[in-house]
Tab-separated table of C-alpha atoms in Angstrom:
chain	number	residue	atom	x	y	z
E	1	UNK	CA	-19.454	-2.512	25.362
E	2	UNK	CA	-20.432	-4.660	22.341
E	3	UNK	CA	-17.838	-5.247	20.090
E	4	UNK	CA	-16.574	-2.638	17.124
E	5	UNK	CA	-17.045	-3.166	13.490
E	6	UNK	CA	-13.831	-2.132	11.776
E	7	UNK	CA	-15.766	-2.299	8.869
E	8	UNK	CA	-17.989	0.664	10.019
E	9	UNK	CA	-15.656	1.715	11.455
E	10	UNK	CA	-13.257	2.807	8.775
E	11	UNK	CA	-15.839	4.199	7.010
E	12	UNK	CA	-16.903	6.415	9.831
E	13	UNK	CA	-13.256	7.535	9.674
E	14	UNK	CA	-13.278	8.044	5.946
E	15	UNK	CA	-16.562	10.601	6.125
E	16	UNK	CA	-14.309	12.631	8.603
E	17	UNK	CA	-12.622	14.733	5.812
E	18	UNK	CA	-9.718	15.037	7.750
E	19	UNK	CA	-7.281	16.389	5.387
E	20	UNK	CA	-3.362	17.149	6.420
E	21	UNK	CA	-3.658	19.595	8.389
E	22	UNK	CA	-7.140	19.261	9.424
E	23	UNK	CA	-8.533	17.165	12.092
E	24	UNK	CA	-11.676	16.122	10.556
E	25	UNK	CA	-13.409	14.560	13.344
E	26	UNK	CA	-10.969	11.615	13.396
E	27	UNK	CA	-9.227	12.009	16.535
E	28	UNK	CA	-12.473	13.373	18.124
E	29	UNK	CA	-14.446	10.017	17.374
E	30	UNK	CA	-11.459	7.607	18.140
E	31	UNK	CA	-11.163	9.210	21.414
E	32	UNK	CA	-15.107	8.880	22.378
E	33	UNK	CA	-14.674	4.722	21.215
E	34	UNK	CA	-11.351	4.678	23.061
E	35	UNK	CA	-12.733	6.315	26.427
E	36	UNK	CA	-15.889	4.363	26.521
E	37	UNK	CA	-14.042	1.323	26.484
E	38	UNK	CA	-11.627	1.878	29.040
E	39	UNK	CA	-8.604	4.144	27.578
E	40	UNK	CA	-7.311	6.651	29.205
E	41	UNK	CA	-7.184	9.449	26.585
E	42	UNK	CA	-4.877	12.649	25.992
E	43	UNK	CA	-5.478	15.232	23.753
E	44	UNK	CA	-1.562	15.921	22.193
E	45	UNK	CA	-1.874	19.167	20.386
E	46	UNK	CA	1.144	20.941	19.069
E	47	UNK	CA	1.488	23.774	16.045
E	48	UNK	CA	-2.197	23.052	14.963
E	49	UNK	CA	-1.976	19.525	14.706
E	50	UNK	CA	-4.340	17.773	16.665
E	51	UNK	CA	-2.718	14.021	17.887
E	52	UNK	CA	-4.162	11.267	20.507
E	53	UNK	CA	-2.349	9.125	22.786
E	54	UNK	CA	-4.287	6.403	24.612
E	55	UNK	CA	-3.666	3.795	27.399
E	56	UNK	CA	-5.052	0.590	28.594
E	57	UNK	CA	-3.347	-0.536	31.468
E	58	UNK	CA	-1.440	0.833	34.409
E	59	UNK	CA	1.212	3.376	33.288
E	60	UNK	CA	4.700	1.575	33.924
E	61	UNK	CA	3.701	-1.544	33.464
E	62	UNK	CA	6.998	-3.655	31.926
E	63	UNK	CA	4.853	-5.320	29.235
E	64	UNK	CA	3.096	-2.296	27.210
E	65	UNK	CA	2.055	-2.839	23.378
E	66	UNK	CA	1.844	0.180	21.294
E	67	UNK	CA	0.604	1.179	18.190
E	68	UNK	CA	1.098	4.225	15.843
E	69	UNK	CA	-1.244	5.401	13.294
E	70	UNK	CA	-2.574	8.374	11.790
E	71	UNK	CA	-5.954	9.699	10.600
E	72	UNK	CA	-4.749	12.987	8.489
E	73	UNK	CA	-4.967	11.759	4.587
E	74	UNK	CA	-3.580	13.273	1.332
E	75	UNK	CA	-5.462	15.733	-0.773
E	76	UNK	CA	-8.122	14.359	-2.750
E	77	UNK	CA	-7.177	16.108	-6.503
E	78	UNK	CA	-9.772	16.511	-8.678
E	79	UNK	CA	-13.330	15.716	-6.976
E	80	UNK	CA	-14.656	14.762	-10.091
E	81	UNK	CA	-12.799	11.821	-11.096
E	82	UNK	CA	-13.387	9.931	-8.052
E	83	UNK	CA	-16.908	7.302	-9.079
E	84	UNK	CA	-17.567	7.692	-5.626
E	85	UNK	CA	-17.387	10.669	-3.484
E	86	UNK	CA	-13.658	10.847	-1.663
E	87	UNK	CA	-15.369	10.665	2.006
E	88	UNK	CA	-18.678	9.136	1.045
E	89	UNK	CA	-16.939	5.453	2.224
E	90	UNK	CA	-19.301	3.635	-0.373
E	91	UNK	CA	-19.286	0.485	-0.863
E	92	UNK	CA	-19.740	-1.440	-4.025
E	93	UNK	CA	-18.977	-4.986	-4.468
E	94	UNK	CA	-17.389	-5.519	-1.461
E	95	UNK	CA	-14.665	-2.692	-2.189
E	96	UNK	CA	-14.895	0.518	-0.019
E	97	UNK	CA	-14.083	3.685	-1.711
E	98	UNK	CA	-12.671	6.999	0.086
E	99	UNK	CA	-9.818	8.913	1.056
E	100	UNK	CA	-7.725	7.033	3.659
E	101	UNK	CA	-8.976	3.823	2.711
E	102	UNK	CA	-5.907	2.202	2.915
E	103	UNK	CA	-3.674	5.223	4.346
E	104	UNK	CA	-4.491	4.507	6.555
E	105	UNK	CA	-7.776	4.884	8.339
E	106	UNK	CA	-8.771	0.923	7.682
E	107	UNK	CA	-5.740	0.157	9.375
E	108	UNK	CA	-6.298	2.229	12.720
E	109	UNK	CA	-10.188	1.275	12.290
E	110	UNK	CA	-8.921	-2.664	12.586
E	111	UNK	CA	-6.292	-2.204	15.535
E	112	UNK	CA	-9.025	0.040	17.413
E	113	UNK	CA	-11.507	-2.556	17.013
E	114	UNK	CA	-8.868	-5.400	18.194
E	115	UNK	CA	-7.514	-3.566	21.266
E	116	UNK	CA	-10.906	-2.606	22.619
E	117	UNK	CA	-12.178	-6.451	21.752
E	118	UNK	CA	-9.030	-7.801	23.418
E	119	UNK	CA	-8.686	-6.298	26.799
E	120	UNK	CA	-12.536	-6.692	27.034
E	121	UNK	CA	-12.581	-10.125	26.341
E	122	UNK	CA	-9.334	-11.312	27.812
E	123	UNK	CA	-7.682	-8.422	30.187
E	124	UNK	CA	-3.710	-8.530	29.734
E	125	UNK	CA	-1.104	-8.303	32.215
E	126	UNK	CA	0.066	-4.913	30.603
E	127	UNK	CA	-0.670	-2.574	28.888
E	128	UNK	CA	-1.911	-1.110	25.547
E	129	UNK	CA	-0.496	2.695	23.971
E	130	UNK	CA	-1.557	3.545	21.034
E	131	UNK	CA	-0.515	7.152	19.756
E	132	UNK	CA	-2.410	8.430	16.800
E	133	UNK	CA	-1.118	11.353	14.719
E	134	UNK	CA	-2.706	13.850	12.269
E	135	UNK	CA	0.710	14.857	11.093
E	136	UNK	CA	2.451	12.033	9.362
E	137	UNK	CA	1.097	13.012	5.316
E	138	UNK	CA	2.549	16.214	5.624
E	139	UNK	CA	6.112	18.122	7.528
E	140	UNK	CA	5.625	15.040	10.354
E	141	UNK	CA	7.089	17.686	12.832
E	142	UNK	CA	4.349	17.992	15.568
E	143	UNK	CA	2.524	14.581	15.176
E	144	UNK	CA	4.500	11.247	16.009
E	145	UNK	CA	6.920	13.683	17.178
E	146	UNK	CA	4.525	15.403	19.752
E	147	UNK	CA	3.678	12.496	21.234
E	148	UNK	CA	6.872	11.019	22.488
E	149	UNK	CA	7.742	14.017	23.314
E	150	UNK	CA	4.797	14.284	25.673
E	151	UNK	CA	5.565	10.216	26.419
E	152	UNK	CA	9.403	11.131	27.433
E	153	UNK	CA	7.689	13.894	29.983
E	154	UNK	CA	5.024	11.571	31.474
E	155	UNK	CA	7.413	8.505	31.728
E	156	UNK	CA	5.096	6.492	29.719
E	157	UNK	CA	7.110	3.865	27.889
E	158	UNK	CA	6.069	1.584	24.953
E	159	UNK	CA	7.933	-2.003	25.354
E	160	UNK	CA	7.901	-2.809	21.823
E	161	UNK	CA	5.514	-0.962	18.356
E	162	UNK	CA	3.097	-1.999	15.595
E	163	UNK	CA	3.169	0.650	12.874
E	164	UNK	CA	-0.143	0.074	10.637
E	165	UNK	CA	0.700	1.733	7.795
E	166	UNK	CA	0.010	-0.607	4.801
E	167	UNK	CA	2.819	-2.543	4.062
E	168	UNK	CA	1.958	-5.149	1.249
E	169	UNK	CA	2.310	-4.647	-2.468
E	170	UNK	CA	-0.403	-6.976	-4.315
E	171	UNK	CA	-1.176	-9.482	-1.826
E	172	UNK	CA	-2.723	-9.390	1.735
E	173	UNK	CA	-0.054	-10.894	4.308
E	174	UNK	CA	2.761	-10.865	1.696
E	175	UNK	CA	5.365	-7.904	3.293
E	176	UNK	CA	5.960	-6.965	6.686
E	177	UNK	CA	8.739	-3.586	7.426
E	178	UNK	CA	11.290	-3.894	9.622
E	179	UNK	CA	13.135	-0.849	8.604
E	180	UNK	CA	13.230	1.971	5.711
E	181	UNK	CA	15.954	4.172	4.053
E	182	UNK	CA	16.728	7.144	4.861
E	183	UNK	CA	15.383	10.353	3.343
E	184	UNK	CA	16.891	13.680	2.279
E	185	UNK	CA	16.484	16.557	-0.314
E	186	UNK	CA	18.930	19.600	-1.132
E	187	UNK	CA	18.613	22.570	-2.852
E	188	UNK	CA	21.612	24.290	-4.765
E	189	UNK	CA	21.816	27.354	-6.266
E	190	UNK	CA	24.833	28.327	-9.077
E	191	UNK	CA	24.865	32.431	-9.105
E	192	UNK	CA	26.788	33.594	-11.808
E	193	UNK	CA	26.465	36.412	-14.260
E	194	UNK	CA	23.579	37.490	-16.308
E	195	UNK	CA	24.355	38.868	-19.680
E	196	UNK	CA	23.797	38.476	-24.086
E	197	UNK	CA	23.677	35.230	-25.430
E	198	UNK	CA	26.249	36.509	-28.240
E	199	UNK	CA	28.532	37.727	-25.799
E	200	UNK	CA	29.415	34.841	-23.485
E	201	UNK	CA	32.527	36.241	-22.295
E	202	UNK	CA	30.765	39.286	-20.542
E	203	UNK	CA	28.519	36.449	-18.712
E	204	UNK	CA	29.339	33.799	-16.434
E	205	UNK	CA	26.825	31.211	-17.235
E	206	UNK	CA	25.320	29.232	-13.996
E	207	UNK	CA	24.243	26.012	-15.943
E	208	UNK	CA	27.483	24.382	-17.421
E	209	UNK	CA	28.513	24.143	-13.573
E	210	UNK	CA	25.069	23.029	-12.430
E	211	UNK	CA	25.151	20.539	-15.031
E	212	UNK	CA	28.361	19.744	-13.899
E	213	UNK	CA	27.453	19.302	-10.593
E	214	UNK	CA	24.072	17.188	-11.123
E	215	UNK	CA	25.903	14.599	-13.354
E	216	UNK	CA	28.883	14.213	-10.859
E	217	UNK	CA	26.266	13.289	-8.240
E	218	UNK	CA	24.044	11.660	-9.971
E	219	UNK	CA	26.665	9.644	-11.777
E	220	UNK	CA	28.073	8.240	-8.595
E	221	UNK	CA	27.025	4.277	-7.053
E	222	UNK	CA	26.594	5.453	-4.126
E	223	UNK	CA	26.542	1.774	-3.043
E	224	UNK	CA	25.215	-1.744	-3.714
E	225	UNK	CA	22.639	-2.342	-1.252
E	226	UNK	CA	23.909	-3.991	2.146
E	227	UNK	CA	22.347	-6.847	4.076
E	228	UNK	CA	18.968	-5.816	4.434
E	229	UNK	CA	18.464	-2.839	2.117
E	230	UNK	CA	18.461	-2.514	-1.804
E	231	UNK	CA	20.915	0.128	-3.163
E	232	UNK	CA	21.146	3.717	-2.134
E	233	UNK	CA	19.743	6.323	-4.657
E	234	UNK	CA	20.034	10.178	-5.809
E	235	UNK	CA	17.381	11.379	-8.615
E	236	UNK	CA	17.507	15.047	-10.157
E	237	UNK	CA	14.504	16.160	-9.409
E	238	UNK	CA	14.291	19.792	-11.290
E	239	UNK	CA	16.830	21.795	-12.881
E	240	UNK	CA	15.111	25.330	-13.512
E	241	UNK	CA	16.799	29.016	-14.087
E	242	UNK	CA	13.135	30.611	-14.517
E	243	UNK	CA	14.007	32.093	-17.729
E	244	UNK	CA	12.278	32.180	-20.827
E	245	UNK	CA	14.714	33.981	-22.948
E	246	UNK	CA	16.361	32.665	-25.573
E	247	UNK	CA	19.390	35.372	-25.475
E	248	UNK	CA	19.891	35.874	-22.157
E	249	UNK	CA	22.385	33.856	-20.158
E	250	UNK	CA	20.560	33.828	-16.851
E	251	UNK	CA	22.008	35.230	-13.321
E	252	UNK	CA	21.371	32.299	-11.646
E	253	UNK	CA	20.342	28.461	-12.068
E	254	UNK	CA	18.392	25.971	-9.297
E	255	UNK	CA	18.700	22.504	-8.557
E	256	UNK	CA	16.799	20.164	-6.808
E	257	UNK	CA	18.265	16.466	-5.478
E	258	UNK	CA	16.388	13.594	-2.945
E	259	UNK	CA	18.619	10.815	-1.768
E	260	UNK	CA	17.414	7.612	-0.620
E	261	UNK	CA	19.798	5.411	1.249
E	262	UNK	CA	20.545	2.779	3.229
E	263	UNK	CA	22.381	2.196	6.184
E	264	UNK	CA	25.826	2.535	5.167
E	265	UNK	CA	25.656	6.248	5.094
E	266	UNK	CA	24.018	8.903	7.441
E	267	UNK	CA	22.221	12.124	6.159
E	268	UNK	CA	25.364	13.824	7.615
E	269	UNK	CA	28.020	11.768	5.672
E	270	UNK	CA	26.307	12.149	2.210
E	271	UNK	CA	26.048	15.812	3.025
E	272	UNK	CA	29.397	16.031	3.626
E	273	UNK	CA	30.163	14.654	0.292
E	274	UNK	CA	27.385	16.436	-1.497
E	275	UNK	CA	29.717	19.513	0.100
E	276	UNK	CA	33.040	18.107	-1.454
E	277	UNK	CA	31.502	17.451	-4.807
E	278	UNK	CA	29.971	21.482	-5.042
E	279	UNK	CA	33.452	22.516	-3.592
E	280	UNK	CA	35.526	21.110	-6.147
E	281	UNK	CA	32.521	22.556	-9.443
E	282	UNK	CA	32.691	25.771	-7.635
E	283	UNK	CA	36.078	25.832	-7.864
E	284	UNK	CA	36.348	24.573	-11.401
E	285	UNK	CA	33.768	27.412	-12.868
E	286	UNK	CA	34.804	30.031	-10.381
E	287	UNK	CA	31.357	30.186	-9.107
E	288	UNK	CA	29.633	30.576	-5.832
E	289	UNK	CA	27.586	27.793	-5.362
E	290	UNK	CA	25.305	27.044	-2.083
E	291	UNK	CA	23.144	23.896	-0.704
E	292	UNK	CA	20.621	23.852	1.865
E	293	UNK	CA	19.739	20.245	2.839
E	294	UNK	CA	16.716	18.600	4.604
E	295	UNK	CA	17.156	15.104	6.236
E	296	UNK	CA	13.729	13.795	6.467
E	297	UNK	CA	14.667	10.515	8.459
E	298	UNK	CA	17.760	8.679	8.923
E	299	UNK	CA	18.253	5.012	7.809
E	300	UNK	CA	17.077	2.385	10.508
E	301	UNK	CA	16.628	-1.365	11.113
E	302	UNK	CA	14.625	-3.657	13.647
E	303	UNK	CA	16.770	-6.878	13.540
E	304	UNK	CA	14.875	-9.584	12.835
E	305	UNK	CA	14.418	-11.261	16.090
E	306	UNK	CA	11.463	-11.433	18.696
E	307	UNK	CA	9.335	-9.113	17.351
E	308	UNK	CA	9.411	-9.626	13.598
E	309	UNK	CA	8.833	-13.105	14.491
E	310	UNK	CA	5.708	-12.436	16.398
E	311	UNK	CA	3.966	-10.272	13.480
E	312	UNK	CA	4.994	-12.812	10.988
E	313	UNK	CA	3.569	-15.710	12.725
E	314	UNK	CA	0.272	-13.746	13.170
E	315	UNK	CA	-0.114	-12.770	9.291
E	316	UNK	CA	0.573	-16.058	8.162
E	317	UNK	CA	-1.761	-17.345	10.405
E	318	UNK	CA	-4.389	-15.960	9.047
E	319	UNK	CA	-3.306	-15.291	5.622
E	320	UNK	CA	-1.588	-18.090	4.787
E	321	UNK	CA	1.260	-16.190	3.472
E	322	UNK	CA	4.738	-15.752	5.365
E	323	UNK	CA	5.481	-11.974	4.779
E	324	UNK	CA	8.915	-11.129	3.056
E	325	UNK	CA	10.890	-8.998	5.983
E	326	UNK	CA	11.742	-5.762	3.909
E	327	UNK	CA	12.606	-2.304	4.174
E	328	UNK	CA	11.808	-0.959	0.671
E	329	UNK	CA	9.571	2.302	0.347
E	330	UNK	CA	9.090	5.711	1.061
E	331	UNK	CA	9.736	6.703	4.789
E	332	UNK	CA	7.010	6.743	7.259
E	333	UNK	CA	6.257	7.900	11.187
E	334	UNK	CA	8.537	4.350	12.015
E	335	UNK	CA	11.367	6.839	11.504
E	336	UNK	CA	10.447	8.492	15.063
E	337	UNK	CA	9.241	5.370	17.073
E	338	UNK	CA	12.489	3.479	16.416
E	339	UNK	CA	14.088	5.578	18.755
E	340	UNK	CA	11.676	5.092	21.279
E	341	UNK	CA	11.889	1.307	21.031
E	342	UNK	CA	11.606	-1.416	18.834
E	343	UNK	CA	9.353	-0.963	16.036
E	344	UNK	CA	7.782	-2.780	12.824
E	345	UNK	CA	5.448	-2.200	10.475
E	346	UNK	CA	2.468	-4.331	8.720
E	347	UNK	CA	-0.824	-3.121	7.847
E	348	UNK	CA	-2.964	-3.788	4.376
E	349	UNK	CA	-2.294	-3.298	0.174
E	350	UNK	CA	-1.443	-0.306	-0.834
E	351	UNK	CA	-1.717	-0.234	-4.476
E	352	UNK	CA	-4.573	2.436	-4.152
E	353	UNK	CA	-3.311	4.713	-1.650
E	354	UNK	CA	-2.509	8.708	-2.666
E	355	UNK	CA	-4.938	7.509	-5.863
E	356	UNK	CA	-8.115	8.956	-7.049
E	357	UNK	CA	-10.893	6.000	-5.952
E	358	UNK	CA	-8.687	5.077	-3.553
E	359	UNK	CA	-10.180	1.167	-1.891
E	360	UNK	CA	-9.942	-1.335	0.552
E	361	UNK	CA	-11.742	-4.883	-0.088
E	362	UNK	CA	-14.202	-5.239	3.254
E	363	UNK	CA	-13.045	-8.265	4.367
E	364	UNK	CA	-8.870	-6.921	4.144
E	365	UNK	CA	-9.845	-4.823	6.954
E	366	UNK	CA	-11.789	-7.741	9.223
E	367	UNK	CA	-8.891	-9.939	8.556
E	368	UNK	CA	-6.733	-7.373	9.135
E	369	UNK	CA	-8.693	-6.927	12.824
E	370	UNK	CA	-7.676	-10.684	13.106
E	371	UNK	CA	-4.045	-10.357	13.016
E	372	UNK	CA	-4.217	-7.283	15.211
E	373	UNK	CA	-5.726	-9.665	17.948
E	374	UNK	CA	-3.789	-12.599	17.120
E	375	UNK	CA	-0.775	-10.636	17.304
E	376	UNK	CA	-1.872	-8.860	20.688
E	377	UNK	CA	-2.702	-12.759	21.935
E	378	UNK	CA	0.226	-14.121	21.264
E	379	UNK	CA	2.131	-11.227	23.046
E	380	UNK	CA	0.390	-11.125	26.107
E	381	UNK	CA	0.433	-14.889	26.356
């Protein structure tokens, strides 16, 4: 089999218009490349999300490399302020446009084209997982998840995991993950009384103890970063009672909160507080007040060590540049592997990704292809 161009590729990837939910094609075409080249293939369907797992190697083996990706991409907005059509992959100047150019079809394009390349070229004693999701852009709950799922059933067992999302702000090789907050949202609700503007007392107003309630949380340090992580956060994200009267005290008022923290707290010891804090405004107003919360991912951390070590030395190999170790961000599919095994993340710049034109410069994702390989080298060696 003659070697794959990541550079074609990605944009073969790109025309699949595989939108969250939607498969696209993605999956359909990695797993024809994958299975010509040697990879055992599985099909990991679950709750209409279409997911891949794929293996090089002898299942069992102690040594086993995985990767995680994913092919499903954000909505593309408005169609007609993209210059270039959204999964037309066109190039111009050297700079690929499309949807998923850097989220993150370049980056499963590159490590693709360097797993197939390396156990051609130089056969490892091991073996090679990767496990490709179209679920991570949206709820993430039948995508990574699926998959080691169906790995804990089958006994297959990754030693150690390359996430590919990108990972670098401005400059190619300059930030590596090794971990990422935690995530979490909750929604209150304040139910009072509706009734006249004029006549307060026959109303019991809902917003003086949401307001209440959003400032005491959102007034609190919740810390000042620890070792590896910057500072935990809460942001208000909507206040809203629906009503567009300018008499009426409304029956009820909404509230909206996302917390991003590190790992001195747990999802389940901020809610716990978030609980005390609504417990002592409920009391104060004489209000019924209730919460529903959503933990999206718990805090984690791959110490630097082994692993981190091996990455880095790859990208600055080949980039010159010795990536900064950090865990800043949103959250990503990580979140699931890390309980699986060890797990770290580099891939390409993201400054375009989620935008309309979304990019990639051509020769990111070749070089990107050469760290994939260098790092798969240097961990078979």
């Amino acid at each position: 089999m003659p070697p794959i161009d990541p550079v074609q590729l990605t944009a073969d990837l790109i025309r699949c218009p595989s939108v969250t939910p939607a498969e696209g094609g993605a999956l359909i075409l990695l797993e024809k490349i994958l299975s010509q080249a040697g990879f055992e293939c599985t099909r990991v369907d679950r709750g209409g999300i279409s997911n891949l797992f794929a293996r090089w190697g002898e299942k069992g083996d102690e040594k086993t490399f995985g990767f995680n990706g994913h092919t499903d991409v954000v909505p593309i907005g408005d169609e007609a302020a993209w210059s270039h059509g959204p999964f037309s992959a066109t190039v111009v100047d050297g700079i690929m446009y499309g949807r998923g150019a850097t989220d993150m079809k370049s980056g499963v394009a590159a490590y693709v084209a360097a797993a197939i390349d390396f156990v051609q070229t130089t056969p490892p004693k091991g073996a090679l997982i990767l496990t490709i999701t179209g679920d991570e852009e949206a709820d993430a709950l039948d995508g990574t998840t699926a998959l080691l799922d169906y790995m804990d059933r089958e006994d297959e067992q990754m030693s150690v995991c390359l996430v590919g999302e990108p990972t670098c702000p401005n400059e190619m090789g300059e930030m590596m993950k090794i971990g990422r907050r935690g995530s979490m949202t909750a929604w209150f609700e304040v139910t009072g009384k509706q009734g006249h503007s004029a006549y307060p007392h026959r109303a019991k107003n809902p917003l003086p103890a949401m307001a209440r309630l959003m400032d005491r949380l959102a007034s609190r340090e919740l810390d000042q970063g620890s070792d590896h992580f910057d500072a935990s956060t809460l942001a208000v994200v909507t206040i809203d009672t629906g009503n567009p009267a300018t008499n009426v005290i409304p029956a009820s008022c909404r509230a909206t909160v996302n917390t991003r923290f590190n790992d001195l707290h747990t999802g389940e010891s901020l809610t716990d507080w978030m609980q005390e804090e609504l417990d002592a405004v409920s009391a104060a107003f004489d209000m019924p007040i209730s919460m529903k919360v959503k933990v999206s991912g718990e805090s984690f951390l791959t110490p630097p060590g082994a692993l981190s070590d091996l990455v880095a030395k790859s990208v600055e190999a080949e980039t010159g540049r010795k990536p900064e170790l950090s865990t800043t961000g949103g959250t990503s599919d990580a979140r699931f592997v890390k309980n699986h095994c060890p797990v770290v993340e580099f891939g390409l710049v993201g400054k375009t990704m989620h935008q309309v034109d979304e990019n990639v410069p051509v020769e990111q994702i070749d070089q990107l292809k050469n760290i994939y390989t260098r790092i798969l080298t240097d961990y078979f060696a």
